[in-house]
XYZ file of N, CA and C in Angstrom:
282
model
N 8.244 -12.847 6.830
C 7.296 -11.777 7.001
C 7.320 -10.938 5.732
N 6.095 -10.318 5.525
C 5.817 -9.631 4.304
C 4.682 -8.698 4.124
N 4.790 -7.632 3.277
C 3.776 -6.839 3.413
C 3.218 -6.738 2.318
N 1.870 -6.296 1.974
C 0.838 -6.055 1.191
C 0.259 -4.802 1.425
N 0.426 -3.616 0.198
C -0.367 -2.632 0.518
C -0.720 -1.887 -1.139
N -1.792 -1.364 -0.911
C -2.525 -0.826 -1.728
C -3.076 0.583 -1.554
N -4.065 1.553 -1.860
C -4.219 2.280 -1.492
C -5.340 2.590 -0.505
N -5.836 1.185 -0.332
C -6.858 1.521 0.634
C -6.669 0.222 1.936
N -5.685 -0.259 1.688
C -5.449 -1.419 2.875
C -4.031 -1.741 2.840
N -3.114 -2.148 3.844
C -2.585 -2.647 4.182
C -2.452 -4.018 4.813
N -1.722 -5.193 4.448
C -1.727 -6.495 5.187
C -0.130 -6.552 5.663
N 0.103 -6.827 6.694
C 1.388 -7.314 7.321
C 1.296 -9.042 7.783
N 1.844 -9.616 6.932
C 1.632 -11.374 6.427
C 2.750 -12.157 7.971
N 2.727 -12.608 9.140
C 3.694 -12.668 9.657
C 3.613 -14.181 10.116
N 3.688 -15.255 9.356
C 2.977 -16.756 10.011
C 4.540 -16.900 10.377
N 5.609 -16.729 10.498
C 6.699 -17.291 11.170
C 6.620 -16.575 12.385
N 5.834 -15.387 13.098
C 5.860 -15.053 14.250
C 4.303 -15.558 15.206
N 3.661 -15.865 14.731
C 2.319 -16.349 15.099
C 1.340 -17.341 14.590
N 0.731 -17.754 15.779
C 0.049 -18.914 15.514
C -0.932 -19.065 16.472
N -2.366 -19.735 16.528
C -3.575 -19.808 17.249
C -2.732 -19.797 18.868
N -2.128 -21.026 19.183
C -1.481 -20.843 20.615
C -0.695 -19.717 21.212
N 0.155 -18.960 20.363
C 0.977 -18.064 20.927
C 0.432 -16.577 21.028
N -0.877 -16.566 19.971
C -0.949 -15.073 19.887
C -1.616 -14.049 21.173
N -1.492 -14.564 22.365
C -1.596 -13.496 23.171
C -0.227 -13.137 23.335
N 0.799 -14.276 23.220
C 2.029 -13.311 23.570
C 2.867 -12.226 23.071
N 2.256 -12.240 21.524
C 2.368 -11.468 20.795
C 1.669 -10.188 20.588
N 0.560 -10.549 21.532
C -0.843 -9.346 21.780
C 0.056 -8.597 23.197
N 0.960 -9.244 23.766
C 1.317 -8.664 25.037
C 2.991 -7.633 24.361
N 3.556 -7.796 23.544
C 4.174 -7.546 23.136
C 3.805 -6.164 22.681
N 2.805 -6.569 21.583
C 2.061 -5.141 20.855
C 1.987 -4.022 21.966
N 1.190 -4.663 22.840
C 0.511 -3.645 24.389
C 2.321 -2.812 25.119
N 3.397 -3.917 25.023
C 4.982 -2.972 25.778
C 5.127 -2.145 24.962
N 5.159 -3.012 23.749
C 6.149 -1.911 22.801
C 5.479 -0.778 21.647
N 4.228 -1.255 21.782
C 3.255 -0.185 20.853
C 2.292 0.176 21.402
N 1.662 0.641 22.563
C 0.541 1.179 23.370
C -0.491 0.452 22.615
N -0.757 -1.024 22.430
C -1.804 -1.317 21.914
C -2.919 -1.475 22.803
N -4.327 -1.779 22.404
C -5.106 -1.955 23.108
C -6.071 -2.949 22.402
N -6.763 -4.060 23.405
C -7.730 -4.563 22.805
C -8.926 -4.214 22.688
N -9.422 -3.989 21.703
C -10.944 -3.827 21.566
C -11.932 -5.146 21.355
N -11.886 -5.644 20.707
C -12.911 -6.726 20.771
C -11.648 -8.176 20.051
N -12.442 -9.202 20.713
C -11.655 -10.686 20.252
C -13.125 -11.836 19.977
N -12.573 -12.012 18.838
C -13.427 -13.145 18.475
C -12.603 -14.377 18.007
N -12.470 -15.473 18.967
C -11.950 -16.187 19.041
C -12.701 -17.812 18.543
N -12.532 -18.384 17.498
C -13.156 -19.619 16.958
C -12.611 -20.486 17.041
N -12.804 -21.767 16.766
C -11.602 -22.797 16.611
C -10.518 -23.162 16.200
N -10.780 -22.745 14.813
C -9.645 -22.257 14.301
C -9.027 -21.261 13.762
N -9.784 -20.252 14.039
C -9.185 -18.741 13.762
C -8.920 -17.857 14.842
N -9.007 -16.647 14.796
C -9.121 -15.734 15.761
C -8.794 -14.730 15.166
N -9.650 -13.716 15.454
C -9.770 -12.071 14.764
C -9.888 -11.282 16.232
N -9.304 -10.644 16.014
C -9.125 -9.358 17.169
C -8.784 -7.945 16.808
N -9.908 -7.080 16.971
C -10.034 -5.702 16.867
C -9.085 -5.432 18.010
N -8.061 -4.341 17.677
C -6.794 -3.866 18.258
C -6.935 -2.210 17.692
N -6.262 -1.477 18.527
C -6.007 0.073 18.379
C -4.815 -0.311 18.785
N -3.667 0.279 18.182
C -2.336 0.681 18.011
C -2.096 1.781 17.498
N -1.702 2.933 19.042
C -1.613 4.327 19.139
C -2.535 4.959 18.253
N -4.008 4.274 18.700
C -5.061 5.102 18.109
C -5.388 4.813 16.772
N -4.964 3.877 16.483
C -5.545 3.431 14.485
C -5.764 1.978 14.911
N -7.094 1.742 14.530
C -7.334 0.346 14.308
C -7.135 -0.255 13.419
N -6.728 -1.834 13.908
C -6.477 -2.667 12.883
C -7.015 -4.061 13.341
N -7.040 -5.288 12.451
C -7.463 -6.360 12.465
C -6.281 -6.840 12.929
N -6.222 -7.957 13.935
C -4.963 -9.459 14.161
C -6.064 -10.538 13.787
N -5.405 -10.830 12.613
C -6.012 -12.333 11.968
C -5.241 -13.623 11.956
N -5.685 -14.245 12.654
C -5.013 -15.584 13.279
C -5.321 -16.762 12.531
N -5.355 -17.563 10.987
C -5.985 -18.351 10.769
C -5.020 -19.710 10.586
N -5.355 -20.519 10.984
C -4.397 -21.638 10.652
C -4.689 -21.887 9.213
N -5.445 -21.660 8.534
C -5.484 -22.114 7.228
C -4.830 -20.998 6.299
N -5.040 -20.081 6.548
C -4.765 -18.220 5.764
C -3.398 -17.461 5.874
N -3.389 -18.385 7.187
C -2.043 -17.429 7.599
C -2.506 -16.209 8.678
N -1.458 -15.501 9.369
C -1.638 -14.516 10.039
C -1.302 -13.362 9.627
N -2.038 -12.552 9.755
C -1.659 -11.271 9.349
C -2.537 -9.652 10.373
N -1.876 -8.439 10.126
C -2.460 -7.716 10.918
C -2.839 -6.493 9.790
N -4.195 -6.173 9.415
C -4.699 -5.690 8.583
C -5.287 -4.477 8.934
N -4.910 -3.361 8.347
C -5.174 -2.057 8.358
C -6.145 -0.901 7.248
N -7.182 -0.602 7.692
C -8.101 -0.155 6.293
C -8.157 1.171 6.376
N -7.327 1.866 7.032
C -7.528 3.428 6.983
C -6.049 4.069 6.221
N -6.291 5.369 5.813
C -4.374 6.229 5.465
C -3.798 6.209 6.836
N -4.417 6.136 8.215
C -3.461 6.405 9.060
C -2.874 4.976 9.566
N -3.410 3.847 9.208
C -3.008 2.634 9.538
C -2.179 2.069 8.521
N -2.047 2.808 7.324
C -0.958 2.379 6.345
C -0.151 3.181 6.738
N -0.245 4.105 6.943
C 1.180 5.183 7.639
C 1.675 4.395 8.810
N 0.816 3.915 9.909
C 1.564 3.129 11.103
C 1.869 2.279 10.695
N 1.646 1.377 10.153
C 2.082 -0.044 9.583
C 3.134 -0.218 9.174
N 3.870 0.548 8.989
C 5.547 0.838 8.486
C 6.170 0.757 9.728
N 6.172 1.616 10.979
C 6.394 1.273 12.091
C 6.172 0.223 12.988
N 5.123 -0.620 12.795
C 4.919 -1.556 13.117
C 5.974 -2.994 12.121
N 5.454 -2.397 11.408
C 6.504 -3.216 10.426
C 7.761 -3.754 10.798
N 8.452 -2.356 10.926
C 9.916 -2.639 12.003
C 10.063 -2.879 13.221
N 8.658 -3.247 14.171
C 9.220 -3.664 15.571
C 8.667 -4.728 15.391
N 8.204 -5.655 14.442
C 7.703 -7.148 13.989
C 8.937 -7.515 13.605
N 9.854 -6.879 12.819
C 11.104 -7.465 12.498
C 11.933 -7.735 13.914
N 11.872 -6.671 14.500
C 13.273 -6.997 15.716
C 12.355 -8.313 17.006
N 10.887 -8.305 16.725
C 10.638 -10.234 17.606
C 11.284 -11.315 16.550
N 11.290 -10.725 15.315
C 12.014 -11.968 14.500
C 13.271 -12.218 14.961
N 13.697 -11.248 15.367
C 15.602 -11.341 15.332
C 16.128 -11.456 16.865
């Protein structure tokens, strides 16, 4: 896992925790341990993008088998959460 940030986006890179099959369980995870919520899912064959709010800042879950997965944030308050998120992505690793 790895992060990417700049001043106007954040990427959290996580293909050893997700993949097209597993990622609702990881969407159910978000929802215990981070009050997430779904907003919209667009689900393709081989991708899947899902608009998510996590404690009120939206972000992208990008599911691509070709790209990799990652959960992408375009606001200051979603680079500020993304640090926190950051560290409860580490402890499903461990």
């Amino acid at each position: 896992m790895h992060c990417f940030e700049s001043k106007e986006i954040i990427k959290i890179f996580f293909d050893e925790l997700i993949n097209y099959d597993n990622a609702e369980e990881l969407f159910e995870r978000f929802e215990a341990n981070l009050n997430a919520n779904l907003i919209e899912k667009i689900d393709g064959p081989y991708s899947r993008i899902w608009i998510i709010s996590i404690q009120d800042v939206i972000f992208k879950l990008v599911i691509d088998e070709d790209y990799g997965s990652m959960l992408v944030g375009e606001s200051d308050e979603a680079i500020f959460k993304a640090k926190e998120i950051y560290s409860e992505l580490e402890k499903f690793i461990h």
